[in-house]
XYZ file of N, CA, C and O in Angstrom:
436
model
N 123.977 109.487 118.094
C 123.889 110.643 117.244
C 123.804 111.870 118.134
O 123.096 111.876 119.140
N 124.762 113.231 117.630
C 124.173 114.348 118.684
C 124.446 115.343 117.659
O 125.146 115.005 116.704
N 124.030 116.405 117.724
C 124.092 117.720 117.270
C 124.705 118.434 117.761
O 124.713 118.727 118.957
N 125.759 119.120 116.337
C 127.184 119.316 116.818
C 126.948 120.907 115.991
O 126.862 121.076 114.775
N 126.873 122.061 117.178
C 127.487 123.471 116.840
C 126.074 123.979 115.997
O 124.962 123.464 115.875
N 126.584 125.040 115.566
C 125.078 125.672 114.685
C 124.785 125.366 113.643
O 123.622 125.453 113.249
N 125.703 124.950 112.958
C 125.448 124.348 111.444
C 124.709 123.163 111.738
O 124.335 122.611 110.703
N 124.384 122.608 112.731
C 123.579 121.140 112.629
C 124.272 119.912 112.065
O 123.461 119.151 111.537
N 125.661 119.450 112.014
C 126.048 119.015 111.580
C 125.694 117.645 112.637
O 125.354 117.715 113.818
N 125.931 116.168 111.645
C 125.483 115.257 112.653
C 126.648 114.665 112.400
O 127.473 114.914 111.521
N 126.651 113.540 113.582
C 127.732 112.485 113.662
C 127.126 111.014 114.085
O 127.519 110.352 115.046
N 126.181 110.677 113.249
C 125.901 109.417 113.058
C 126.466 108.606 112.326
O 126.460 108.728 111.101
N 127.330 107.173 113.252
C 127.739 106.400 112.672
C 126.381 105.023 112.502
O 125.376 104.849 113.190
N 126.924 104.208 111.254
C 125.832 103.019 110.817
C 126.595 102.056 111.225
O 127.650 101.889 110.614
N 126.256 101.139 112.400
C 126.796 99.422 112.367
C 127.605 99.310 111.150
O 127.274 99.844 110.092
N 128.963 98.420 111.349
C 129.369 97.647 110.417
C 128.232 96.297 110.281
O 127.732 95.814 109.264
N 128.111 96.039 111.267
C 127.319 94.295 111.429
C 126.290 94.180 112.531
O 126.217 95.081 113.367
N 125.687 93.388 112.573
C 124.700 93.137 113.283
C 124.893 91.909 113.803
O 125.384 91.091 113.025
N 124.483 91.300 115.634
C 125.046 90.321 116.353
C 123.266 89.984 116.381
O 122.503 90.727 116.998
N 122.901 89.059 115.803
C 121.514 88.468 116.445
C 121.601 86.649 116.620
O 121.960 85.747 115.863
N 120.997 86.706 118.222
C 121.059 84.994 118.142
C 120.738 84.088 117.739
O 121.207 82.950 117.772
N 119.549 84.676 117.135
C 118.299 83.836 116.189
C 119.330 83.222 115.055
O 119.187 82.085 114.605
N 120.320 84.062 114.675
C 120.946 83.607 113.098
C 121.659 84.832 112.481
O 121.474 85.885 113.092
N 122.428 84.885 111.396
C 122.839 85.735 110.399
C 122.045 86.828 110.235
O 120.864 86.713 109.908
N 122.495 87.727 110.400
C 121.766 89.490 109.788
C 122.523 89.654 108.786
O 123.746 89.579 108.903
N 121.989 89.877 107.763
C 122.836 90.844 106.447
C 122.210 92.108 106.380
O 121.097 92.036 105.859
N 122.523 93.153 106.703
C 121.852 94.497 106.059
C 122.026 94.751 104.766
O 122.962 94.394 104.051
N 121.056 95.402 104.484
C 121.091 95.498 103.108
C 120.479 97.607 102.839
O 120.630 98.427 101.933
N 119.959 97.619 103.902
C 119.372 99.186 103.951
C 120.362 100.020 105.048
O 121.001 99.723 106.058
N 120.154 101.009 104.400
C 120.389 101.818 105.859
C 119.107 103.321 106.034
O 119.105 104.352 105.363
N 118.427 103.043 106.828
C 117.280 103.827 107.322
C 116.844 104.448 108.473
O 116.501 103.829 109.481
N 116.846 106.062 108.322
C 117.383 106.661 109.676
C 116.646 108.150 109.207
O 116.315 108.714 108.164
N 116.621 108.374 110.536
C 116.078 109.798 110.660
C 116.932 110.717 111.166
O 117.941 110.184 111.629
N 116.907 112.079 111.266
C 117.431 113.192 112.222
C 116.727 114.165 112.841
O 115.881 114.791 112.201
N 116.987 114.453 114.263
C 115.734 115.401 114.471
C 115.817 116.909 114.368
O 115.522 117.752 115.215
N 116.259 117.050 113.210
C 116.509 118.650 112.798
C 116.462 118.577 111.314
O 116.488 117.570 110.607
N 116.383 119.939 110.942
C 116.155 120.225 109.172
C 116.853 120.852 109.405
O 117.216 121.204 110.527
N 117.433 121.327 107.852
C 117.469 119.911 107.347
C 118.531 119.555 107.210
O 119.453 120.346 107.413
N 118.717 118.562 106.915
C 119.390 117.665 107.070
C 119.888 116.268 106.026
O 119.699 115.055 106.113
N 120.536 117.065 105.132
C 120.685 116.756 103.624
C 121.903 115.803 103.717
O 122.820 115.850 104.537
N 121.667 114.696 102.433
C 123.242 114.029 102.608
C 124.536 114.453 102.678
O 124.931 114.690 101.537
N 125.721 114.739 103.840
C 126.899 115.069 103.841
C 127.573 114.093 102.883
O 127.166 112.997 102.499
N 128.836 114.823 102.547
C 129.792 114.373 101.638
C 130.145 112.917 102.134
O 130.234 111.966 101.358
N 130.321 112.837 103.380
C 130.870 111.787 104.048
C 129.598 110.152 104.238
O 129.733 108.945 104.439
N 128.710 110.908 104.066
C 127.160 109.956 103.739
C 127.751 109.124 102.433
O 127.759 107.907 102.244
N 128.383 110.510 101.354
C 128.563 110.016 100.271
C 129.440 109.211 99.287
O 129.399 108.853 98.110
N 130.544 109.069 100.738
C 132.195 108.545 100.160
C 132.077 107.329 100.014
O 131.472 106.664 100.856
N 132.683 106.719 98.809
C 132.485 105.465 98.572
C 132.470 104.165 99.875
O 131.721 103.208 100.068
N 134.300 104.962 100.968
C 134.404 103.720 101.635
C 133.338 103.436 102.323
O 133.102 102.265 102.620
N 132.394 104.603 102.748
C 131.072 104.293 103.833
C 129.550 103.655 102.808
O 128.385 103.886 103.130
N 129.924 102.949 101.734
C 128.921 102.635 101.411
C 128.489 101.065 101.459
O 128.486 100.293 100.500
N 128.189 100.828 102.567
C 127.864 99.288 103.022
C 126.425 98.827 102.676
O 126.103 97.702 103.058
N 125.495 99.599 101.974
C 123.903 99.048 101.914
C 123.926 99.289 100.358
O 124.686 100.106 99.837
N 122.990 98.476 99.627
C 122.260 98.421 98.483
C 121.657 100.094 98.450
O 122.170 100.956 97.738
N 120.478 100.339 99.363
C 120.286 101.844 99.174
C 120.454 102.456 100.889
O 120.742 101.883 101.940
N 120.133 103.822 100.562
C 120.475 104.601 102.109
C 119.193 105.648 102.253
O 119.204 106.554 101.420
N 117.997 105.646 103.278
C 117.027 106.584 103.406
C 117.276 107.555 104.045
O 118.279 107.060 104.560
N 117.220 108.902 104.633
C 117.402 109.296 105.596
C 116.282 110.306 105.076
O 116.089 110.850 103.989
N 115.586 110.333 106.375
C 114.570 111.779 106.625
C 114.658 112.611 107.846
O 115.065 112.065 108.871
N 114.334 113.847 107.870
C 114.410 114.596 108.786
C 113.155 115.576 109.484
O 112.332 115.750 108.585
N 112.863 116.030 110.300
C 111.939 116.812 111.351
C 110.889 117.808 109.736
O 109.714 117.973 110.063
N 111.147 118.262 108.564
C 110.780 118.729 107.776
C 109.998 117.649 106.731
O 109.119 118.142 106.024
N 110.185 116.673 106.642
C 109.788 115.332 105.470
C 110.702 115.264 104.410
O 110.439 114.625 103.391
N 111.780 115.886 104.570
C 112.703 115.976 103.530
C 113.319 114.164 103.365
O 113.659 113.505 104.348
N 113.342 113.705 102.125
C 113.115 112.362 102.667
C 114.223 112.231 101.564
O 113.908 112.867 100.558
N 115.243 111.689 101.479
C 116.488 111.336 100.768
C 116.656 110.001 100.238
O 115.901 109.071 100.523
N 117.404 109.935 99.657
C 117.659 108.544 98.854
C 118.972 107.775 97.988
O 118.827 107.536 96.789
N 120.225 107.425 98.691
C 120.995 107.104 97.745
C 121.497 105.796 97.497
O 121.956 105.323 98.537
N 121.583 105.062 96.564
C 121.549 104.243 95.515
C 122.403 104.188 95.296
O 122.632 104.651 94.179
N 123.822 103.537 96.173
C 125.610 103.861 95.901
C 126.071 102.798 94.611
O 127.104 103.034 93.983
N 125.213 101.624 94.287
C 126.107 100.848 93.358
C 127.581 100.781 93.527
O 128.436 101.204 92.749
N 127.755 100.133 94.761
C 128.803 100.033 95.341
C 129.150 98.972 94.385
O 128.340 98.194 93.880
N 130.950 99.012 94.087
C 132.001 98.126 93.158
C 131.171 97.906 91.620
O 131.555 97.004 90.876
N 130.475 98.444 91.380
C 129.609 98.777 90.506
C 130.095 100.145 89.272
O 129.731 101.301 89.487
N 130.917 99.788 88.055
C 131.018 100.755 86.767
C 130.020 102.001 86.891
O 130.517 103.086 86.591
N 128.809 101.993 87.255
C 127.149 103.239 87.039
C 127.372 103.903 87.977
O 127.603 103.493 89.114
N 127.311 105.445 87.466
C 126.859 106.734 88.601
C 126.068 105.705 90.124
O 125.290 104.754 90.195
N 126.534 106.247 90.757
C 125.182 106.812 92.154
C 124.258 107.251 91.538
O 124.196 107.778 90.428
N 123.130 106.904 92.680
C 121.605 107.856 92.098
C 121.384 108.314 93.502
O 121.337 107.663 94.546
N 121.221 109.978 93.205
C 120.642 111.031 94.394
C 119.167 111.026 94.460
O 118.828 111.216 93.292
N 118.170 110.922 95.136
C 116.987 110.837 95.049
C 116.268 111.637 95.918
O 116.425 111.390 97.114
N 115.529 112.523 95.617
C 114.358 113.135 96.820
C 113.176 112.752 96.534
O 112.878 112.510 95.364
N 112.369 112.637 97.449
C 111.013 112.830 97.841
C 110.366 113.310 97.482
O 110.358 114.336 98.162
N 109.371 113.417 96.502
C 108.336 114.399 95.913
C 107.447 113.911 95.738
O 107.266 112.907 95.049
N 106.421 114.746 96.548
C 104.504 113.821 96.545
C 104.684 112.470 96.541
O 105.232 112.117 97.586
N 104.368 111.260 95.544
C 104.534 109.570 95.638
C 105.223 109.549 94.859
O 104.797 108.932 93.882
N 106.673 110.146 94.698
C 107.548 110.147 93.857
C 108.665 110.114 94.011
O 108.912 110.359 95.192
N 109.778 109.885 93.282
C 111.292 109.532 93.599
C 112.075 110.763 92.642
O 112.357 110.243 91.562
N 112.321 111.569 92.659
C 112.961 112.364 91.884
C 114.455 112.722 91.739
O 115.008 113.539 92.475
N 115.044 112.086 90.785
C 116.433 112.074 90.468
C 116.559 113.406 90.811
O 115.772 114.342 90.670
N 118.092 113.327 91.461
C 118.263 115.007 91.290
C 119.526 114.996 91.521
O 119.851 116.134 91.859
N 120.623 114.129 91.513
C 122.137 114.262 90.923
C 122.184 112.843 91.045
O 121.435 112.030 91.587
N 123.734 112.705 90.118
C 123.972 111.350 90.444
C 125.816 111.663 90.921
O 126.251 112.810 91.024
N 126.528 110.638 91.116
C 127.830 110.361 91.688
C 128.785 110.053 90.276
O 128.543 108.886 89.968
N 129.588 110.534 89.485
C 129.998 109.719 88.488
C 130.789 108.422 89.097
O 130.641 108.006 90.246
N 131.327 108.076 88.486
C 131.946 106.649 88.788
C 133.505 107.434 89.221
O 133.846 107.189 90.378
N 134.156 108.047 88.677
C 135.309 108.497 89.401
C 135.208 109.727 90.751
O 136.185 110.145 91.373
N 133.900 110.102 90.956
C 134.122 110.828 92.028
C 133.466 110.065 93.152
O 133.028 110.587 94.176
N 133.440 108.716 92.849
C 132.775 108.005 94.243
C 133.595 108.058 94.933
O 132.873 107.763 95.885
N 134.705 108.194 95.457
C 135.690 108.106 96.643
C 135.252 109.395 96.968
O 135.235 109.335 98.198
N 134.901 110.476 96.675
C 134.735 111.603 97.413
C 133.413 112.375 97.476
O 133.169 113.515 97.871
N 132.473 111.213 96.864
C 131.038 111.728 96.714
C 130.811 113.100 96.297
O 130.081 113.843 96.953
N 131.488 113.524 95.081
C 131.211 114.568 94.460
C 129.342 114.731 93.749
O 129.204 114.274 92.615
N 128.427 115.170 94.232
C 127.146 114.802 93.486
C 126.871 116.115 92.280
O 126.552 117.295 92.427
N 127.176 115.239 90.998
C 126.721 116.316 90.022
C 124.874 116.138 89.858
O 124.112 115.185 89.696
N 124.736 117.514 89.995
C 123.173 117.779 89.386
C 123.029 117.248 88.329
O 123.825 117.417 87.405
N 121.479 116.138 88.216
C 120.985 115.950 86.831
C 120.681 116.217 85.649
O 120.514 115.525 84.645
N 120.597 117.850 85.978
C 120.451 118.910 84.948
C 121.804 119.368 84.302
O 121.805 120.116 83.323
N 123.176 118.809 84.987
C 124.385 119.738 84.124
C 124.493 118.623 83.057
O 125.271 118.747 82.111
């Protein structure tokens, strides 16, 4: 991962797979930090083809603590999620036709 220009833009890629000798890894999360704020899900976090985990955490240097819920090959919105006090707070979802381009409509429109 490095920090790219002033906008803070990152370029973290996630494993396709995992090599362990013990046996089989399946991921099922993807959970990661950045060390700058903030540092909100990019579009590209959000495109369908990059959605390889059940859910995706990412937090950053502020506690801004994220959450998405791709329902990958799955008919149902995405669920956008932030962090609030011991709480999960919807705050857009993905419709089902803008998952290829992770369009996130607000919960409120």
């Amino acid at each position: 991962m490095q920090r790219i220009g002033p906008n803070k833009r990152k370029s973290c890629i996630s494993p396709r797979h995992v090599r362990d000798e013990r046996g089989r890894a399946v991921g099922i999360a993807d959970y990661h930090s950045h060390p700058w704020a903030p540092s909100p899900l990019t579009p590209e976090d959000r495109w369908e083809k990059n959605q390889r985990w059940l859910i995706r955490i990412q937090f950053d240097t502020d506690c801004h603590v994220m959450k998405l819920v791709p329902h990958a090959n799955e008919p149902q919105p995405n669920e956008v999620y932030l962090r609030k006090g011991r709480a999960w707070e919807l705050i857009g979802i993905i419709k089902p036709e803008h998952k290829p381009f992770g369009i996130v409509t607000d919960v409120g429109d």
